[in-house]
Coordinates of C-alpha atoms in Angstrom, one line a residue:
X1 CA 0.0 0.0 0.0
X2 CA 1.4 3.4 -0.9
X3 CA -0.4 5.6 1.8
X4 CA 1.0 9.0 0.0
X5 CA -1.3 8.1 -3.1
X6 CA -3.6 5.8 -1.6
X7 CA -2.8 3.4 -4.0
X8 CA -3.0 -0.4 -3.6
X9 CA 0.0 -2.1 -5.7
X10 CA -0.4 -6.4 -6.1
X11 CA 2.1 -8.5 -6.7
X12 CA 3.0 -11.6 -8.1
X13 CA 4.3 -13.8 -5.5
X14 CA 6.1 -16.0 -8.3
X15 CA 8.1 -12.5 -9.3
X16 CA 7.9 -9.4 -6.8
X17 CA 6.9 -7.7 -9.3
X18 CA 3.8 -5.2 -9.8
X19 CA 0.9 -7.0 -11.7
X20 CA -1.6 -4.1 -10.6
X21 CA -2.4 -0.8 -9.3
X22 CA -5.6 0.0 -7.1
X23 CA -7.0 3.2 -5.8
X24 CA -8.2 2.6 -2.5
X25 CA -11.5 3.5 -1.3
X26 CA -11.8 5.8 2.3
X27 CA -14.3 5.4 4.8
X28 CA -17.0 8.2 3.2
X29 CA -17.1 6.4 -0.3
X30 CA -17.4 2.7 1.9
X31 CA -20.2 4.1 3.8
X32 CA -21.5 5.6 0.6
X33 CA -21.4 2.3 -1.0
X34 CA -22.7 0.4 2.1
X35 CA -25.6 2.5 1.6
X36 CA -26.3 1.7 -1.9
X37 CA -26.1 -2.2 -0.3
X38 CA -28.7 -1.1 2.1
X39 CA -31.1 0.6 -0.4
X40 CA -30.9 -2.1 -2.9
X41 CA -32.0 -4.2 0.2
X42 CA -35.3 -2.9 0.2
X43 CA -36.7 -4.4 -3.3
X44 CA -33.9 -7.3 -3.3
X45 CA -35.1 -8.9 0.0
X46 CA -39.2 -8.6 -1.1
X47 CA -38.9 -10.4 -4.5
X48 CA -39.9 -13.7 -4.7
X49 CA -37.2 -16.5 -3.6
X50 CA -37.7 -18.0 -7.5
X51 CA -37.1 -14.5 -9.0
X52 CA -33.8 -14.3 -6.9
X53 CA -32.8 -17.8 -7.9
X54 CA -33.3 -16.7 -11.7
X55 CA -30.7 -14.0 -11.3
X56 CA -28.4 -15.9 -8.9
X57 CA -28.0 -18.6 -11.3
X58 CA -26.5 -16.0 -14.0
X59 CA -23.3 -16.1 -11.4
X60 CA -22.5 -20.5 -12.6
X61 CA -22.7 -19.0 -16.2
X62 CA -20.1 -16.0 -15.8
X63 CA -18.1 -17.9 -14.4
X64 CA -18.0 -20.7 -16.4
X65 CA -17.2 -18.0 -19.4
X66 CA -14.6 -17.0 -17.5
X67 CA -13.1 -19.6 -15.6
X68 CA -9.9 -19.2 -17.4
X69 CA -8.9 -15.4 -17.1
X70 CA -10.2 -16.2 -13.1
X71 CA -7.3 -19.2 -12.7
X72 CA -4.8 -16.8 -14.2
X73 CA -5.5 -13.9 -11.9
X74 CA -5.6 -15.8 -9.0
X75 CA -1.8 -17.9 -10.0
X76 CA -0.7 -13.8 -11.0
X77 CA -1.9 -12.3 -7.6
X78 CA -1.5 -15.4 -4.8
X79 CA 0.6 -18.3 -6.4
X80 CA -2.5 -20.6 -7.0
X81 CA -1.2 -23.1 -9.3
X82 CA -3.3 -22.4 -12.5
X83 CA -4.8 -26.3 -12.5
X84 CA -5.7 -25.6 -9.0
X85 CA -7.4 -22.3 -9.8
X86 CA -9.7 -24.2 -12.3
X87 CA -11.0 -26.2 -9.7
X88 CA -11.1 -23.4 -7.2
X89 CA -13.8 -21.9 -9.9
X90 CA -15.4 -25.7 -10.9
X91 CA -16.4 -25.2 -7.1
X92 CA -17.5 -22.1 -7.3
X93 CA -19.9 -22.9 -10.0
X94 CA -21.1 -26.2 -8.2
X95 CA -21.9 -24.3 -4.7
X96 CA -23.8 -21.4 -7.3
X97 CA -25.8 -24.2 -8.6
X98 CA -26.5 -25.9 -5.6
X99 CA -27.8 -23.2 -3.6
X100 CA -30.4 -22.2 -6.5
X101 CA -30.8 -26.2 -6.9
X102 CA -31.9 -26.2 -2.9
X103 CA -33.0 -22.7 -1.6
X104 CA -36.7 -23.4 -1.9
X105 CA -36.5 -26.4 0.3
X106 CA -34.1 -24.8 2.5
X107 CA -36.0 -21.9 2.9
X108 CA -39.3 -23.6 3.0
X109 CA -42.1 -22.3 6.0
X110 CA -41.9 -25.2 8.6
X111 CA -45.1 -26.0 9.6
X112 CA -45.2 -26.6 13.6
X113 CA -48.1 -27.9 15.5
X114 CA -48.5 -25.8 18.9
X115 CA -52.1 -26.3 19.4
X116 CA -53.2 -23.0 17.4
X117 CA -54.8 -22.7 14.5
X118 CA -51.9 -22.1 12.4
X119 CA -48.3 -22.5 13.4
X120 CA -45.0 -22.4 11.4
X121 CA -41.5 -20.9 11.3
X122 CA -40.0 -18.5 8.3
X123 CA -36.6 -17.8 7.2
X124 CA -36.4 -13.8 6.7
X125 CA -33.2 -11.9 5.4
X126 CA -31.8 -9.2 7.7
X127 CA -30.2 -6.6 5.4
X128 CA -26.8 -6.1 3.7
X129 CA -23.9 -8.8 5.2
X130 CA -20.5 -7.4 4.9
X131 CA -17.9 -10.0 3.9
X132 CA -14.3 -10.1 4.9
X133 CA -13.0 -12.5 3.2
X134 CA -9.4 -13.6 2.7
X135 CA -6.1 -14.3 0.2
X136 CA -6.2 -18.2 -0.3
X137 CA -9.3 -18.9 -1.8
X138 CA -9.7 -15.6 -3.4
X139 CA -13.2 -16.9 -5.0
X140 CA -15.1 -20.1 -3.4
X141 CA -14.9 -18.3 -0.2
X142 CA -17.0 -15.5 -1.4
X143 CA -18.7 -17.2 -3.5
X144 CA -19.9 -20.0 -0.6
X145 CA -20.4 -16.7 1.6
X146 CA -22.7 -14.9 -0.7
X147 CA -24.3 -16.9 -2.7
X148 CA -26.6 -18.6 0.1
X149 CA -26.7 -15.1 1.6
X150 CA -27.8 -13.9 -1.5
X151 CA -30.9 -16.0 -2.1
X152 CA -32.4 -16.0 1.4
X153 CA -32.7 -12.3 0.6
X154 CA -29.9 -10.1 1.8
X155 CA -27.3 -8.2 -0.2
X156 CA -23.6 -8.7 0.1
X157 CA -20.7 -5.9 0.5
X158 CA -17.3 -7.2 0.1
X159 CA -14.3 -6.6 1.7
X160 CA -11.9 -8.7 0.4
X161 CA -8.0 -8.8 1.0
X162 CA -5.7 -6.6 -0.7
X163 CA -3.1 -9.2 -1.3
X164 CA -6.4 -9.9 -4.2
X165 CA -7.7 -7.0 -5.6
X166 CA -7.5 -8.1 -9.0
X167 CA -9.7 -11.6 -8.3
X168 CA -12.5 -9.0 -5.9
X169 CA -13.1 -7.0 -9.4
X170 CA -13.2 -10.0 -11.3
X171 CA -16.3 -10.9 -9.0
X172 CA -17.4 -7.6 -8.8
X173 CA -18.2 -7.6 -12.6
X174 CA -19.2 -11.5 -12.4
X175 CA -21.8 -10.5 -10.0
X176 CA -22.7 -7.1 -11.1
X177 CA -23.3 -8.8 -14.5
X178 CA -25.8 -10.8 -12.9
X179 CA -28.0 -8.8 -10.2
X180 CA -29.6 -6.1 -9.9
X181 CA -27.5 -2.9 -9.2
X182 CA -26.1 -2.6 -5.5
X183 CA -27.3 -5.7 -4.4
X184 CA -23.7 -7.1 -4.3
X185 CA -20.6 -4.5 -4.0
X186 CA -17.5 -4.8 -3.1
X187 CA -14.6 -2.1 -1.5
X188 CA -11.0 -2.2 -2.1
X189 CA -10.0 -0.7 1.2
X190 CA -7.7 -0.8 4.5
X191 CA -8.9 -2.9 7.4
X192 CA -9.5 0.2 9.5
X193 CA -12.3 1.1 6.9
X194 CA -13.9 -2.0 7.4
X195 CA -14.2 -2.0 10.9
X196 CA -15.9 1.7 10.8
X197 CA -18.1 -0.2 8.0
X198 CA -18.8 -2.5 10.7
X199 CA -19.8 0.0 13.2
X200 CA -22.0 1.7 10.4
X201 CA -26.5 1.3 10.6
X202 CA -25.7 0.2 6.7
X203 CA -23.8 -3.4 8.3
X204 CA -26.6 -5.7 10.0
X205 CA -24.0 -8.7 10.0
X206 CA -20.4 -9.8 9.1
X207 CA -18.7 -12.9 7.9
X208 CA -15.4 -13.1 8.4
X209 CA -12.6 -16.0 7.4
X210 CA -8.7 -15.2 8.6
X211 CA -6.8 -15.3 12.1
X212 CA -7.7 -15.5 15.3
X213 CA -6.6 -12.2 16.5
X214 CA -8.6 -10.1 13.6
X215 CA -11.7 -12.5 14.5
X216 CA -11.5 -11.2 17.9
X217 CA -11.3 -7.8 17.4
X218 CA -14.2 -7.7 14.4
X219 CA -16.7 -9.8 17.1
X220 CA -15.6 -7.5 20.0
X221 CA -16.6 -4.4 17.1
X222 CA -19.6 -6.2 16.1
X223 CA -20.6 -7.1 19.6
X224 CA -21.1 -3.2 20.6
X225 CA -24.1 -3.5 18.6
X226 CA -25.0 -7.3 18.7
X227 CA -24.9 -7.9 15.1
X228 CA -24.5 -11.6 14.0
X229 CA -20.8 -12.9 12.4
X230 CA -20.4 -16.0 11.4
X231 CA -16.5 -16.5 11.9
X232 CA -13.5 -19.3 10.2
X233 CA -10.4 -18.7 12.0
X234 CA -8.3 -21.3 10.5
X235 CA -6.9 -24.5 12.2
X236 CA -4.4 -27.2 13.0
X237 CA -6.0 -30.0 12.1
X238 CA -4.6 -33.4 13.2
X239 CA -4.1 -35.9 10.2
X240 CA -4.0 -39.2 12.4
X241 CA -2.7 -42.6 11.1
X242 CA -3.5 -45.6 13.0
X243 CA -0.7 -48.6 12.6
X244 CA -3.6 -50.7 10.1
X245 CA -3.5 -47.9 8.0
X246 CA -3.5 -48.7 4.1
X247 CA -0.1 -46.5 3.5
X248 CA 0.2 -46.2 0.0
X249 CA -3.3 -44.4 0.1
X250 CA -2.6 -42.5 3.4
X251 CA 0.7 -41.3 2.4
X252 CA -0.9 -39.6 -0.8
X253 CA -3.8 -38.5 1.2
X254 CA -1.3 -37.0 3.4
X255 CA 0.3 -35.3 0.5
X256 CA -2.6 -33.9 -0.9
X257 CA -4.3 -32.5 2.4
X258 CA -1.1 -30.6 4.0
X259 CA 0.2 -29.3 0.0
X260 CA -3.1 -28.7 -1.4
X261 CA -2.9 -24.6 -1.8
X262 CA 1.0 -24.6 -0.9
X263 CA -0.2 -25.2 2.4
X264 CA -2.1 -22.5 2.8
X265 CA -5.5 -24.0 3.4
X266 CA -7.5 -23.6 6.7
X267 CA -8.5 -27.2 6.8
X268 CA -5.1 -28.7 5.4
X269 CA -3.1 -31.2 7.5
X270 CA -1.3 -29.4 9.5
X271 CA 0.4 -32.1 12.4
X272 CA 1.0 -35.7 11.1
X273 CA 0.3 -37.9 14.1
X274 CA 1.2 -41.6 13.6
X275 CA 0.9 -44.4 16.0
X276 CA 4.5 -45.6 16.3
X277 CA 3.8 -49.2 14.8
X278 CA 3.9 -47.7 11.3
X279 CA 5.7 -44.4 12.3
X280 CA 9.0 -45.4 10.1
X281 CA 7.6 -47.3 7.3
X282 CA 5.0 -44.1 6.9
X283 CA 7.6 -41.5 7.7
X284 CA 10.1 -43.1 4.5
X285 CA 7.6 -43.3 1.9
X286 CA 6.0 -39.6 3.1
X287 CA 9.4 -37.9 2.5
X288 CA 10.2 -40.0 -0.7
X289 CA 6.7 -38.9 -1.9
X290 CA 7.6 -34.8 -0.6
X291 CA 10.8 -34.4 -2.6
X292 CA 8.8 -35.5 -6.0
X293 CA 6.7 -32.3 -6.0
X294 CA 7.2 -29.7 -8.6
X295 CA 8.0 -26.1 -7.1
X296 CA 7.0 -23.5 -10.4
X297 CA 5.9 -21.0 -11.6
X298 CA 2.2 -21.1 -11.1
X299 CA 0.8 -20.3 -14.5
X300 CA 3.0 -23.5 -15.7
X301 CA 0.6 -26.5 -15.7
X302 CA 3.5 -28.8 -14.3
X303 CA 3.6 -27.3 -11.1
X304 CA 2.1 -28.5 -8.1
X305 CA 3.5 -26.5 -5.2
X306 CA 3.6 -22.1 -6.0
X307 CA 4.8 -19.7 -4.3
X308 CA 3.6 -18.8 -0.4
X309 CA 1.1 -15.6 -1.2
X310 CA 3.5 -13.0 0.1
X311 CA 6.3 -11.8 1.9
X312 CA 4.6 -12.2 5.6
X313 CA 3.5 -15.4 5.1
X314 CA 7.2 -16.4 4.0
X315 CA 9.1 -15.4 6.6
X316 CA 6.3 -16.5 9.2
X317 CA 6.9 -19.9 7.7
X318 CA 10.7 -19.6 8.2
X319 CA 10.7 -18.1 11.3
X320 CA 8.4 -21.2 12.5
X321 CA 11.1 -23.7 11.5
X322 CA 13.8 -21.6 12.6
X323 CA 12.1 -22.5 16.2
X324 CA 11.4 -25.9 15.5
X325 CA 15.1 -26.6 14.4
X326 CA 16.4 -24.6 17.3
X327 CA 14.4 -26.7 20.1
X328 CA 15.4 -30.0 18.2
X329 CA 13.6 -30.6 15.5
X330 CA 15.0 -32.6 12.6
X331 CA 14.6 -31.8 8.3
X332 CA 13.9 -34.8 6.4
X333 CA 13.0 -32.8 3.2
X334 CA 13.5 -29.1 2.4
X335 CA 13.7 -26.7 5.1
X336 CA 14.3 -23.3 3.6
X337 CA 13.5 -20.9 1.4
X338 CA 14.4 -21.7 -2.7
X339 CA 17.4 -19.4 -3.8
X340 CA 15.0 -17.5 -6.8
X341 CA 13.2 -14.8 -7.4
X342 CA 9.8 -14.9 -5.9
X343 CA 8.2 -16.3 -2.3
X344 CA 9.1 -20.2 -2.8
X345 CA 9.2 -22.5 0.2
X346 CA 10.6 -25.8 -0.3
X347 CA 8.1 -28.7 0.9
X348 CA 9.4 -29.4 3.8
X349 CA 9.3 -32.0 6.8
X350 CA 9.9 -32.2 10.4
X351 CA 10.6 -34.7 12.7
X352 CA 11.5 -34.8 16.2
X353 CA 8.7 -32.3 17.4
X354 CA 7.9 -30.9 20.7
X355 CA 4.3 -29.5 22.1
X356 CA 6.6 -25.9 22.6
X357 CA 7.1 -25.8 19.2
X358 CA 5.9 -23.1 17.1
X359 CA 4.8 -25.8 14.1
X360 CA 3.1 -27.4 16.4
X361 CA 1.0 -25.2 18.9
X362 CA 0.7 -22.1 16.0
X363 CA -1.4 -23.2 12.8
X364 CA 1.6 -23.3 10.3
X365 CA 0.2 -21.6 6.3
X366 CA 2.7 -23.2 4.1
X367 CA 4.0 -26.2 2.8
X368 CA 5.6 -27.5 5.8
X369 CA 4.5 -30.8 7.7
X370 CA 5.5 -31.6 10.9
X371 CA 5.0 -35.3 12.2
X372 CA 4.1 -36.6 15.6
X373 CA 4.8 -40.4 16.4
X374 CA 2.5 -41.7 19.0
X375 CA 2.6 -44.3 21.4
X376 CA -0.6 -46.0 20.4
X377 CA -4.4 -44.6 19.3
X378 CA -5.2 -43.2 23.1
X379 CA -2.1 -41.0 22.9
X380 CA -2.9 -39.8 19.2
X381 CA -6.4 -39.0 20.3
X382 CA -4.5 -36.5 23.1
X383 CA -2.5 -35.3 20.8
X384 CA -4.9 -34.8 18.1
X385 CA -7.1 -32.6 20.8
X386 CA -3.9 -30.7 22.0
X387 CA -4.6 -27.6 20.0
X388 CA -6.4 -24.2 20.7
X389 CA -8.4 -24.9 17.0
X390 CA -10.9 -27.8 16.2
X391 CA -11.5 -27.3 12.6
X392 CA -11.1 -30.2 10.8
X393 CA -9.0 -34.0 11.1
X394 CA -8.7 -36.9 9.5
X395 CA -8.6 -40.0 10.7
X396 CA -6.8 -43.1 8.3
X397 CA -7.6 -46.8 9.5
X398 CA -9.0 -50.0 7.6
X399 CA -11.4 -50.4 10.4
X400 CA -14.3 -47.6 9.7
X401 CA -16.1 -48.5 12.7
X402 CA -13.0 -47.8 15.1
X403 CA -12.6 -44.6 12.8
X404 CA -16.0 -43.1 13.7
X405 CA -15.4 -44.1 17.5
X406 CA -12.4 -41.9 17.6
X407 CA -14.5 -39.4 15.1
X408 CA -16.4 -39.1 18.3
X409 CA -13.5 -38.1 21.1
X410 CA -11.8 -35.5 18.5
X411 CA -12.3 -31.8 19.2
X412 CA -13.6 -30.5 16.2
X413 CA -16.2 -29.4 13.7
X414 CA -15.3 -32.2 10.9
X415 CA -13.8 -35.4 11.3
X416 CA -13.0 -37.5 7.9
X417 CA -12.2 -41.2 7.7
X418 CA -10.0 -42.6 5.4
X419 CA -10.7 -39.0 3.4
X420 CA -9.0 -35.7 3.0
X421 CA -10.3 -33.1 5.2
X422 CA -12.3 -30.6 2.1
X423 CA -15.3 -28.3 2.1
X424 CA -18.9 -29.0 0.3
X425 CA -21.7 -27.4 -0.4
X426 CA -24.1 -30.3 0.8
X427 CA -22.3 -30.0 4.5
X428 CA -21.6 -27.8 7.0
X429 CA -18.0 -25.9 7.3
X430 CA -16.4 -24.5 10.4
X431 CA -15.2 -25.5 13.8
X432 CA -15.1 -25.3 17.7
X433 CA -12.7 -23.7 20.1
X434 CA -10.8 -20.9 18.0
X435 CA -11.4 -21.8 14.9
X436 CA -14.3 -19.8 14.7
X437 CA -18.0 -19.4 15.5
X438 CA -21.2 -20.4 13.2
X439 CA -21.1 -22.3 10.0
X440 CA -21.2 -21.8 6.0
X441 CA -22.1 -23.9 3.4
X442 CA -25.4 -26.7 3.7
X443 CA -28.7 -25.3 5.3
X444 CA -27.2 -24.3 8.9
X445 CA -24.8 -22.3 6.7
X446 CA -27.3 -20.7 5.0
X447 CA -29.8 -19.4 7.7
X448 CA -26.8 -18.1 9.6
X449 CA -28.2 -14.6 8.7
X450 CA -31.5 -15.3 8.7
X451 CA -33.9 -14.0 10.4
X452 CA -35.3 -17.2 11.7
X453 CA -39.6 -15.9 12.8
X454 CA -41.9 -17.6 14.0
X455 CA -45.3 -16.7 13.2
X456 CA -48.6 -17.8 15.5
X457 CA -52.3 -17.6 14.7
X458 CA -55.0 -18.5 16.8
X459 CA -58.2 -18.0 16.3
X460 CA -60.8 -15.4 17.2

């Protein structure tokens, strides 16, 4: 950011070098715009739920027309791999569809019998939902954000980071192209406007997905006026492999979970625990698996791990195994940073790990994999739950019955079996103790800002 002209500069991660220039917006054209939001509430919320779904599902085909010039601007501005942006917008256009697929029953009256003559409960929007929304999924998390908001009726101001601005106009004219003016908007501004948007009669809600501290301060903001957030804070999730594990099939599922996104994936596997049984045989055919991946340039369609998204994140990712290495940790693949241009990380990983650690007790955004051997399933259980987050784990064991048991005594908001740890539209996404509050994605997702009424009538 160059405060002087109040201009936003992004950069390519892969080069350091300038791939765009933004003005940034100040807090009297946000509220001005927030307003709009507000206005546009007014007609948006009070047409029919099948007249929104008509417009909503423009968004799958604008983004199926541009799901190439999206991939690109998402590998120019964060490092996504360009095969992985494809997906990213595949999603995208799978949770659009979806949503429009499912809203009427989601959002159907509920009919309850309390011993009146009529009875039910109705799903009501609240107003405009301000989205914070962050670098590493620089479109499905909007999209799974605002889409179900959207529909049920409110209208959607986003805030998105400014490591991204290119991919937030990109959706701006997506969108735009598809709804009626104002009802979705988006601001490229500093964090300090968003929180006096926050404050602002024009906000009646705010989703957020980044750390833990920012969380914290947006719900104590939000909080002065009790308006509902529905918050992702990231995780630690425990990838755990019990000693009848099928290994070739865990050791790529290992692979794909903690280097999907370079590592920088909320839900990723960020702590390998194995039971000690299997510990070496794993551990070998882990690191021989590690030192295949490609390290590229992201727009090549070879590569497999980018760069990390940007400066911070690079030398929080160094200074992490700086500590580890420091309080004994040992490398058994890559360690340091690549000697090129750009923000590359080699995939890297640690044995030899202690619960002081930074890789272990801090949720570690890169392409680094610490692993955990434990003494049998009790202890990885104990360790798996010795985090401050419970967003997501794994669990990898021929015996599925076993696997659900322990599903059970595991701290968090999704446990997958013999599956990598992923978000979809048909459940719901998020997680207990600071990884957040609320959910996104299925129904609970999508009456998180709903204005959920019940309506009696009795008789004269």
């Amino acid at each position: 950011i160059n405060d002087i002209m109040n201009v936003l500069h992004a950069i390519n991660p892969a080069t350091e070098e300038v791939v765009g220039e933004y003005t940034l917006v100040d807090v009297k054209e946000a509220l001005s715009i927030a307003k709009n939001c507000e206005m546009a509430f007014d007609k948006w919320g009070k047409l029919t739920l099948e007249e929104r779904i008509e417009h909503v599902r423009k968004i799958a085909d604008e983004l199926k027309s541009k799901r190439e010039e999206l991939a690109r601007t998402a590998a120019l501005e964060m490092g996504k791999p360009i095969k992985e942006g494809r997906r990213e917008v595949d999603k995208c256009v799978f949770i659009t569809e979806y949503f429009c697929e499912k809203a009427c029953e989601f959002l159907k009256e509920e009919e309850i019998d309390i011993g009146a003559k009529k009875s039910y409960v109705r799903f009501e929007p609240i107003g405009t939902i301000l989205g914070i929304m962050p670098w590493n999924f620089p479109y499905s998390q909007v999209v799974r954000s605002a889409i179900p908001t959207l529909l049920l009726g409110n209208t959607y101001l986003l805030k998105h980071s400014t490591y991204v601005p290119g991919c937030s106009k990109k959706l701006e004219e997506i969108f735009s192209a598809s709804l009626p003016e104002h009802v979705f908007a988006n601001v490229i501004c500093r964090g300090t406007v968003a929180s006096r948007l926050i404050k602002s009669r024009y906000i009646k809600g705010v989703a957020f997905t980044g750390s833990v501290s920012t969380g914290r301060k947006i719900a104590r903001i939000a909080g002065a006026d009790l308006k509902k957030v529905v918050l992702e804070l990231g995780g630690s999730d425990p990838f755990v492999v019990l000693k009848d594990a099928d290994i070739e099939k865990t050791v790529e599922g290992c692979v794909k979970s903690r280097f999907k996104n370079k590592g920088e994936a909320c839900n990723a596997a960020k702590r390998i625990i194995v039971v000690k049984e299997i510990a070496q045989e794993f551990t070998e055919r882990f690191v021989e698996r590690v030192k295949s991946l490609n390290v590229g340039d992201p727009l090549d369609e070879s590569t497999e791990i980018g760069p990390l998204a940007n400066k911070e994140q690079l030398e929080k990712i160094e200074a992490q195994v700086s500590d580890a290495l420091q309080r004994g940790a040992k490398v058994l693949a890559g360690g340091k940073r690549l000697e090129r241009k750009g923000y590359f990380y080699e995939p890297t990983v640690l044995v030899n790990i202690k619960r002081g650690m930074r890789v272990w007790k801090e949720e570690v955004f890169g392409p680094v994999a610490p692993v955990v051997i434990a003494r049998n399933e009790s202890h990885a259980i104990k360790l798996a739950n010795d985090t401050k987050f419970g967003l997501g784990a794994s669990v990898w064991t021929r015996d599925t019955e076993k696997g659900e048991r322990i599903a059970r005594e595991i701290e968090a908001g999704m446990v997958y079996i013999n599956k990598v740890v992923s978000s979809d539209a048909r459940l719901p996404f998020g997680g207990v103790k600071q990884s957040g509050i609320g959910r996104e994605l299925s129904r609970y997702g999508m009456l998180e800002f709903a204005n959920i009424k019940s309506v009696v009538v009795q008789a004269v």
